[in-house]
Amino acid sequence: EVQLLESGGGLVQPGGSLRLSCAASGVAFSTYAMSWVRQAPGKGLEWISAISVSGGRTYYADSVKGRFTISRDNSKNALYLQMNSLRAEDTAIYYCAKDVYDNAGFFDYWGQGTLVTVSS
Amino acid sequence: DIQMTQSPSTLSAFVGDRVTITCRASQSISTSLAWYQQKPGKAPKFLIFKASSLESGVPSRFSGSGSGTEFTLTINSLQPDDFATYYCQQYNSYSWTFGQGTKVEIK
């Protein structure tokens, strides 16, 4: 069974940093592109970043470009999101999501999410 | 970025009804469209890809259609488990974008 488990969320002050992790199991992690998708409280889904199978290609939404960095460690079946210069509007549940196939752009498995709250 | 607009935002229906949700793209995305279902406090569930291809295990009462800029998700004979929020998502070009969601409520 495919499982994605996010961790690392919490309360952080504006301007602060946080690193999210996503641990994958039950899947050949190194053969799928991965993404981060977030959902602000009571709002819709927002794709924010994707990474290719090898990690050599990364993509970002304009809302996080230059502040967030996606990475992966295929030896550890892990996906990461380094978030810097956090703003109040970054407050959301952050989901990691697995592409249906490499660079498919749509997602068949999602984690349960980790909540990031940016507030002073 | 390609903008995705869903209508209606909220839909009230009875169990057994046929419901249709529309998703419009700001430019042509061919058939690069997926649909997801989300229940409160849960992660989204993948339903449909390539506008009309049903994911394995998804009930056949769900169907999708469309191409270019206009797409629909239809649920035939709405079941109690179907009351949820539905999102479309384009994957034709980065940045991938979602519609704002359509909440299907019990009437």
PDB file of C-alpha atoms in Angstrom:
ATOM      1  CA  GLU A   1       0.000   0.000   0.000  1.00  0.00           C
ATOM      2  CA  VAL A   2       1.336   3.410  -0.975  1.00  0.00           C
ATOM      3  CA  GLN A   3       1.761   5.734   1.990  1.00  0.00           C
ATOM      4  CA  LEU A   4       2.993   9.311   2.072  1.00  0.00           C
ATOM      5  CA  LEU A   5       3.615  10.815   5.485  1.00  0.00           C
ATOM      6  CA  GLU A   6       4.368  14.511   5.868  1.00  0.00           C
ATOM      7  CA  SER A   7       6.065  16.019   8.888  1.00  0.00           C
ATOM      8  CA  GLY A   8       7.740  19.217   9.959  1.00  0.00           C
ATOM      9  CA  GLY A   9       4.803  21.578  10.126  1.00  0.00           C
ATOM     10  CA  GLY A  10       4.186  23.922  13.024  1.00  0.00           C
ATOM     11  CA  LEU A  11       3.968  27.519  14.149  1.00  0.00           C
ATOM     12  CA  VAL A  12       6.585  29.911  12.790  1.00  0.00           C
ATOM     13  CA  GLN A  13       6.940  33.670  12.891  1.00  0.00           C
ATOM     14  CA  PRO A  14       6.748  35.777   9.737  1.00  0.00           C
ATOM     15  CA  GLY A  15      10.135  35.827   8.054  1.00  0.00           C
ATOM     16  CA  GLY A  16      11.044  32.484   9.566  1.00  0.00           C
ATOM     17  CA  SER A  17      11.940  29.158   7.983  1.00  0.00           C
ATOM     18  CA  LEU A  18      10.627  25.632   8.132  1.00  0.00           C
ATOM     19  CA  ARG A  19      11.545  22.366   6.429  1.00  0.00           C
ATOM     20  CA  LEU A  20       8.833  19.893   5.549  1.00  0.00           C
ATOM     21  CA  SER A  21       9.490  16.227   4.894  1.00  0.00           C
ATOM     22  CA  CYS A  22       7.446  13.550   3.169  1.00  0.00           C
ATOM     23  CA  ALA A  23       8.318   9.902   3.748  1.00  0.00           C
ATOM     24  CA  ALA A  24       7.132   7.501   1.064  1.00  0.00           C
ATOM     25  CA  SER A  25       6.555   3.785   1.456  1.00  0.00           C
ATOM     26  CA  GLY A  26       4.971   1.030  -0.615  1.00  0.00           C
ATOM     27  CA  VAL A  27       6.044   2.663  -3.863  1.00  0.00           C
ATOM     28  CA  ALA A  28       9.084   2.770  -6.143  1.00  0.00           C
ATOM     29  CA  PHE A  29       9.689   6.342  -5.059  1.00  0.00           C
ATOM     30  CA  SER A  30      12.619   6.954  -7.375  1.00  0.00           C
ATOM     31  CA  THR A  31      10.473   6.386 -10.469  1.00  0.00           C
ATOM     32  CA  TYR A  32       7.873   9.089  -9.864  1.00  0.00           C
ATOM     33  CA  ALA A  33       7.873  12.844  -9.947  1.00  0.00           C
ATOM     34  CA  MET A  34       6.513  14.434  -6.785  1.00  0.00           C
ATOM     35  CA  SER A  35       4.767  17.663  -5.886  1.00  0.00           C
ATOM     36  CA  TRP A  36       3.757  19.786  -2.949  1.00  0.00           C
ATOM     37  CA  VAL A  37       0.204  21.130  -2.898  1.00  0.00           C
ATOM     38  CA  ARG A  38      -1.146  23.391  -0.176  1.00  0.00           C
ATOM     39  CA  GLN A  39      -4.559  24.398   1.086  1.00  0.00           C
ATOM     40  CA  ALA A  40      -5.123  27.525   3.135  1.00  0.00           C
ATOM     41  CA  PRO A  41      -7.779  27.205   5.861  1.00  0.00           C
ATOM     42  CA  GLY A  42     -11.213  26.993   4.256  1.00  0.00           C
ATOM     43  CA  LYS A  43      -9.768  27.556   0.786  1.00  0.00           C
ATOM     44  CA  GLY A  44      -9.017  25.532  -2.330  1.00  0.00           C
ATOM     45  CA  LEU A  45      -5.989  23.583  -3.485  1.00  0.00           C
ATOM     46  CA  GLU A  46      -2.849  25.313  -4.736  1.00  0.00           C
ATOM     47  CA  TRP A  47      -0.013  23.455  -6.452  1.00  0.00           C
ATOM     48  CA  ILE A  48       3.247  25.037  -5.339  1.00  0.00           C
ATOM     49  CA  SER A  49       6.181  22.893  -6.452  1.00  0.00           C
ATOM     50  CA  ALA A  50       7.219  19.783  -8.356  1.00  0.00           C
ATOM     51  CA  ILE A  51      10.422  17.801  -8.766  1.00  0.00           C
ATOM     52  CA  SER A  52      11.453  15.320 -11.426  1.00  0.00           C
ATOM     53  CA  VAL A  53      12.440  11.726 -10.793  1.00  0.00           C
ATOM     54  CA  SER A  54      16.145  12.503 -10.567  1.00  0.00           C
ATOM     55  CA  GLY A  55      15.678  15.820  -8.844  1.00  0.00           C
ATOM     56  CA  GLY A  56      17.352  17.578 -11.724  1.00  0.00           C
ATOM     57  CA  ARG A  57      14.278  19.564 -12.701  1.00  0.00           C
ATOM     58  CA  THR A  58      12.255  21.617 -10.278  1.00  0.00           C
ATOM     59  CA  TYR A  59       9.218  23.815 -10.792  1.00  0.00           C
ATOM     60  CA  TYR A  60       7.558  26.438  -8.633  1.00  0.00           C
ATOM     61  CA  ALA A  61       4.417  28.505  -8.509  1.00  0.00           C
ATOM     62  CA  ASP A  62       5.057  32.226  -8.662  1.00  0.00           C
ATOM     63  CA  SER A  63       3.698  32.570  -5.127  1.00  0.00           C
ATOM     64  CA  VAL A  64       6.682  30.670  -3.668  1.00  0.00           C
ATOM     65  CA  LYS A  65       9.414  31.075  -6.272  1.00  0.00           C
ATOM     66  CA  GLY A  66      12.641  32.284  -4.728  1.00  0.00           C
ATOM     67  CA  ARG A  67      11.506  31.459  -1.186  1.00  0.00           C
ATOM     68  CA  PHE A  68      10.799  27.711  -1.264  1.00  0.00           C
ATOM     69  CA  THR A  69      13.093  24.901  -2.436  1.00  0.00           C
ATOM     70  CA  ILE A  70      11.948  21.393  -3.259  1.00  0.00           C
ATOM     71  CA  SER A  71      14.358  18.469  -3.089  1.00  0.00           C
ATOM     72  CA  ARG A  72      14.349  14.709  -2.781  1.00  0.00           C
ATOM     73  CA  ASP A  73      16.551  11.894  -1.545  1.00  0.00           C
ATOM     74  CA  ASN A  74      15.700   8.755  -3.472  1.00  0.00           C
ATOM     75  CA  SER A  75      17.968   6.660  -1.229  1.00  0.00           C
ATOM     76  CA  LYS A  76      15.709   7.585   1.695  1.00  0.00           C
ATOM     77  CA  ASN A  77      12.395   7.641  -0.211  1.00  0.00           C
ATOM     78  CA  ALA A  78      11.977  11.198   0.993  1.00  0.00           C
ATOM     79  CA  LEU A  79      10.714  14.486  -0.393  1.00  0.00           C
ATOM     80  CA  TYR A  80      11.470  17.847   1.184  1.00  0.00           C
ATOM     81  CA  LEU A  81      10.295  21.434   1.043  1.00  0.00           C
ATOM     82  CA  GLN A  82      12.543  24.121   2.490  1.00  0.00           C
ATOM     83  CA  MET A  83      10.442  27.201   3.177  1.00  0.00           C
ATOM     84  CA  ASN A  84      12.169  30.512   3.845  1.00  0.00           C
ATOM     85  CA  SER A  85      10.922  34.069   4.317  1.00  0.00           C
ATOM     86  CA  LEU A  86       7.549  32.757   5.390  1.00  0.00           C
ATOM     87  CA  ARG A  87       4.518  35.028   5.228  1.00  0.00           C
ATOM     88  CA  ALA A  88       1.092  34.916   6.842  1.00  0.00           C
ATOM     89  CA  GLU A  89      -0.392  33.906   3.501  1.00  0.00           C
ATOM     90  CA  ASP A  90       1.743  30.740   3.536  1.00  0.00           C
ATOM     91  CA  THR A  91      -0.424  29.422   6.371  1.00  0.00           C
ATOM     92  CA  ALA A  92      -1.923  26.207   5.036  1.00  0.00           C
ATOM     93  CA  ILE A  93      -2.016  22.459   5.140  1.00  0.00           C
ATOM     94  CA  TYR A  94       0.843  21.192   2.982  1.00  0.00           C
ATOM     95  CA  TYR A  95       0.338  17.933   1.127  1.00  0.00           C
ATOM     96  CA  CYS A  96       2.923  15.892  -0.719  1.00  0.00           C
ATOM     97  CA  ALA A  97       1.491  14.195  -3.774  1.00  0.00           C
ATOM     98  CA  LYS A  98       2.778  11.517  -6.115  1.00  0.00           C
ATOM     99  CA  ASP A  99       2.549  11.895  -9.877  1.00  0.00           C
ATOM    100  CA  VAL A 100       0.701   9.075 -11.613  1.00  0.00           C
ATOM    101  CA  TYR A 101       3.808   8.697 -13.746  1.00  0.00           C
ATOM    102  CA  ASP A 102       6.950  10.759 -14.242  1.00  0.00           C
ATOM    103  CA  ASN A 103       5.960  14.363 -14.949  1.00  0.00           C
ATOM    104  CA  ALA A 104       2.304  13.387 -15.386  1.00  0.00           C
ATOM    105  CA  GLY A 105       1.195  16.510 -13.567  1.00  0.00           C
ATOM    106  CA  PHE A 106      -1.689  14.818 -11.794  1.00  0.00           C
ATOM    107  CA  PHE A 107      -1.644  12.910  -8.566  1.00  0.00           C
ATOM    108  CA  ASP A 108      -2.930   9.516  -7.487  1.00  0.00           C
ATOM    109  CA  TYR A 109      -1.635   9.433  -3.913  1.00  0.00           C
ATOM    110  CA  TRP A 110      -1.582  12.202  -1.333  1.00  0.00           C
ATOM    111  CA  GLY A 111      -0.291  12.382   2.199  1.00  0.00           C
ATOM    112  CA  GLN A 112      -2.506  13.383   5.098  1.00  0.00           C
ATOM    113  CA  GLY A 113      -0.955  16.839   5.183  1.00  0.00           C
ATOM    114  CA  THR A 114       1.002  18.876   7.706  1.00  0.00           C
ATOM    115  CA  LEU A 115      -0.197  22.238   8.998  1.00  0.00           C
ATOM    116  CA  VAL A 116       2.038  25.279   8.739  1.00  0.00           C
ATOM    117  CA  THR A 117       0.932  28.360  10.641  1.00  0.00           C
ATOM    118  CA  VAL A 118       2.793  31.627  10.079  1.00  0.00           C
ATOM    119  CA  SER A 119       1.941  34.072  12.830  1.00  0.00           C
ATOM    120  CA  SER A 120       3.577  36.304  15.378  1.00  0.00           C
TER     121      SER A 120
ATOM    122  CA  ASP B   1      -0.683  30.820 -15.720  1.00  0.00           C
ATOM    123  CA  ILE B   2      -3.809  29.044 -16.875  1.00  0.00           C
ATOM    124  CA  GLN B   3      -6.840  29.949 -14.763  1.00  0.00           C
ATOM    125  CA  MET B   4      -9.435  27.292 -13.984  1.00  0.00           C
ATOM    126  CA  THR B   5     -12.983  28.368 -13.120  1.00  0.00           C
ATOM    127  CA  GLN B   6     -15.552  25.970 -11.726  1.00  0.00           C
ATOM    128  CA  SER B   7     -19.304  26.426 -11.567  1.00  0.00           C
ATOM    129  CA  PRO B   8     -21.311  26.363  -9.515  1.00  0.00           C
ATOM    130  CA  SER B   9     -19.384  27.023  -6.302  1.00  0.00           C
ATOM    131  CA  THR B  10     -22.025  25.169  -4.318  1.00  0.00           C
ATOM    132  CA  LEU B  11     -24.579  22.667  -5.470  1.00  0.00           C
ATOM    133  CA  SER B  12     -27.465  21.249  -3.426  1.00  0.00           C
ATOM    134  CA  ALA B  13     -28.883  17.912  -4.515  1.00  0.00           C
ATOM    135  CA  PHE B  14     -30.842  14.901  -3.330  1.00  0.00           C
ATOM    136  CA  VAL B  15     -29.541  11.367  -3.121  1.00  0.00           C
ATOM    137  CA  GLY B  16     -30.262   9.800  -6.482  1.00  0.00           C
ATOM    138  CA  ASP B  17     -29.930  13.036  -8.453  1.00  0.00           C
ATOM    139  CA  ARG B  18     -27.685  13.486 -11.455  1.00  0.00           C
ATOM    140  CA  VAL B  19     -25.314  16.398 -10.942  1.00  0.00           C
ATOM    141  CA  THR B  20     -22.974  18.174 -13.316  1.00  0.00           C
ATOM    142  CA  ILE B  21     -20.029  20.404 -12.450  1.00  0.00           C
ATOM    143  CA  THR B  22     -18.409  22.605 -15.070  1.00  0.00           C
ATOM    144  CA  CYS B  23     -14.749  23.578 -15.268  1.00  0.00           C
ATOM    145  CA  ARG B  24     -13.486  26.175 -17.723  1.00  0.00           C
ATOM    146  CA  ALA B  25      -9.855  26.875 -18.612  1.00  0.00           C
ATOM    147  CA  SER B  26      -8.602  30.332 -19.567  1.00  0.00           C
ATOM    148  CA  GLN B  27      -6.897  28.807 -22.599  1.00  0.00           C
ATOM    149  CA  SER B  28      -6.958  25.473 -24.355  1.00  0.00           C
ATOM    150  CA  ILE B  29      -5.551  22.586 -22.348  1.00  0.00           C
ATOM    151  CA  SER B  30      -6.538  19.820 -24.792  1.00  0.00           C
ATOM    152  CA  THR B  31      -7.648  16.997 -22.474  1.00  0.00           C
ATOM    153  CA  SER B  32      -5.027  17.593 -19.776  1.00  0.00           C
ATOM    154  CA  LEU B  33      -7.555  17.737 -16.971  1.00  0.00           C
ATOM    155  CA  ALA B  34      -7.987  15.800 -13.744  1.00  0.00           C
ATOM    156  CA  TRP B  35     -10.775  15.730 -11.153  1.00  0.00           C
ATOM    157  CA  TYR B  36     -10.465  15.147  -7.419  1.00  0.00           C
ATOM    158  CA  GLN B  37     -12.906  14.668  -4.559  1.00  0.00           C
ATOM    159  CA  GLN B  38     -12.150  16.039  -1.102  1.00  0.00           C
ATOM    160  CA  LYS B  39     -14.017  15.470   2.132  1.00  0.00           C
ATOM    161  CA  PRO B  40     -13.561  17.667   5.219  1.00  0.00           C
ATOM    162  CA  GLY B  41     -10.299  17.017   7.020  1.00  0.00           C
ATOM    163  CA  LYS B  42      -9.103  14.576   4.369  1.00  0.00           C
ATOM    164  CA  ALA B  43      -6.638  14.643   1.501  1.00  0.00           C
ATOM    165  CA  PRO B  44      -8.016  14.858  -2.029  1.00  0.00           C
ATOM    166  CA  LYS B  45      -8.940  11.634  -3.790  1.00  0.00           C
ATOM    167  CA  PHE B  46      -8.038  11.168  -7.464  1.00  0.00           C
ATOM    168  CA  LEU B  47     -11.065  10.449  -9.667  1.00  0.00           C
ATOM    169  CA  ILE B  48     -10.476  11.189 -13.357  1.00  0.00           C
ATOM    170  CA  PHE B  49      -7.556  12.008 -15.662  1.00  0.00           C
ATOM    171  CA  LYS B  50      -7.241  12.964 -19.307  1.00  0.00           C
ATOM    172  CA  ALA B  51     -10.643  14.619 -18.933  1.00  0.00           C
ATOM    173  CA  SER B  52     -12.637  11.398 -19.174  1.00  0.00           C
ATOM    174  CA  SER B  53     -10.532   8.439 -17.990  1.00  0.00           C
ATOM    175  CA  LEU B  54     -11.769   6.970 -14.729  1.00  0.00           C
ATOM    176  CA  GLU B  55      -9.151   6.046 -12.172  1.00  0.00           C
ATOM    177  CA  SER B  56      -9.211   2.384 -11.176  1.00  0.00           C
ATOM    178  CA  GLY B  57     -11.658   1.723  -8.339  1.00  0.00           C
ATOM    179  CA  VAL B  58     -13.703   4.879  -8.865  1.00  0.00           C
ATOM    180  CA  PRO B  59     -17.425   4.072  -9.212  1.00  0.00           C
ATOM    181  CA  SER B  60     -18.789   4.176 -12.732  1.00  0.00           C
ATOM    182  CA  ARG B  61     -21.430   6.732 -11.729  1.00  0.00           C
ATOM    183  CA  PHE B  62     -18.625   9.291 -12.070  1.00  0.00           C
ATOM    184  CA  SER B  63     -17.811  10.461 -15.574  1.00  0.00           C
ATOM    185  CA  GLY B  64     -15.908  13.285 -17.188  1.00  0.00           C
ATOM    186  CA  SER B  65     -16.020  14.912 -20.567  1.00  0.00           C
ATOM    187  CA  GLY B  66     -14.724  17.857 -22.525  1.00  0.00           C
ATOM    188  CA  SER B  67     -11.671  19.164 -24.296  1.00  0.00           C
ATOM    189  CA  GLY B  68     -10.066  22.486 -25.060  1.00  0.00           C
ATOM    190  CA  THR B  69     -11.448  24.922 -22.522  1.00  0.00           C
ATOM    191  CA  GLU B  70     -14.698  23.402 -21.259  1.00  0.00           C
ATOM    192  CA  PHE B  71     -15.056  20.291 -19.142  1.00  0.00           C
ATOM    193  CA  THR B  72     -17.702  18.599 -17.047  1.00  0.00           C
ATOM    194  CA  LEU B  73     -17.813  16.136 -14.187  1.00  0.00           C
ATOM    195  CA  THR B  74     -21.081  14.235 -13.947  1.00  0.00           C
ATOM    196  CA  ILE B  75     -22.232  12.090 -11.057  1.00  0.00           C
ATOM    197  CA  ASN B  76     -25.135   9.835 -11.927  1.00  0.00           C
ATOM    198  CA  SER B  77     -27.420   8.762  -9.080  1.00  0.00           C
ATOM    199  CA  LEU B  78     -25.715  10.725  -6.310  1.00  0.00           C
ATOM    200  CA  GLN B  79     -24.892   8.610  -3.285  1.00  0.00           C
ATOM    201  CA  PRO B  80     -24.488   9.732   0.360  1.00  0.00           C
ATOM    202  CA  ASP B  81     -20.731   9.137   0.087  1.00  0.00           C
ATOM    203  CA  ASP B  82     -20.514  11.613  -2.818  1.00  0.00           C
ATOM    204  CA  PHE B  83     -21.265  14.702  -0.765  1.00  0.00           C
ATOM    205  CA  ALA B  84     -17.915  16.453  -0.857  1.00  0.00           C
ATOM    206  CA  THR B  85     -15.988  19.198  -2.618  1.00  0.00           C
ATOM    207  CA  TYR B  86     -14.758  18.550  -6.146  1.00  0.00           C
ATOM    208  CA  TYR B  87     -11.763  20.171  -7.824  1.00  0.00           C
ATOM    209  CA  CYS B  88     -10.614  20.207 -11.414  1.00  0.00           C
ATOM    210  CA  GLN B  89      -6.905  20.584 -12.191  1.00  0.00           C
ATOM    211  CA  GLN B  90      -5.085  21.329 -15.434  1.00  0.00           C
ATOM    212  CA  TYR B  91      -1.741  19.746 -16.137  1.00  0.00           C
ATOM    213  CA  ASN B  92      -1.216  21.014 -19.664  1.00  0.00           C
ATOM    214  CA  SER B  93       1.491  23.440 -18.637  1.00  0.00           C
ATOM    215  CA  TYR B  94       3.248  24.639 -15.494  1.00  0.00           C
ATOM    216  CA  SER B  95       2.134  25.985 -13.155  1.00  0.00           C
ATOM    217  CA  TRP B  96      -0.422  23.231 -12.605  1.00  0.00           C
ATOM    218  CA  THR B  97      -3.599  24.940 -11.437  1.00  0.00           C
ATOM    219  CA  PHE B  98      -6.793  23.907  -9.686  1.00  0.00           C
ATOM    220  CA  GLY B  99     -10.289  25.248  -9.921  1.00  0.00           C
ATOM    221  CA  GLN B 100     -11.671  26.896  -6.804  1.00  0.00           C
ATOM    222  CA  GLY B 101     -13.820  23.884  -5.979  1.00  0.00           C
ATOM    223  CA  THR B 102     -17.497  22.917  -6.070  1.00  0.00           C
ATOM    224  CA  LYS B 103     -19.149  21.834  -2.859  1.00  0.00           C
ATOM    225  CA  VAL B 104     -21.904  19.261  -3.324  1.00  0.00           C
ATOM    226  CA  GLU B 105     -24.327  19.471  -0.421  1.00  0.00           C
ATOM    227  CA  ILE B 106     -27.291  17.404   0.655  1.00  0.00           C
ATOM    228  CA  LYS B 107     -30.625  19.053  -0.188  1.00  0.00           C
TER     229      LYS B 107
END
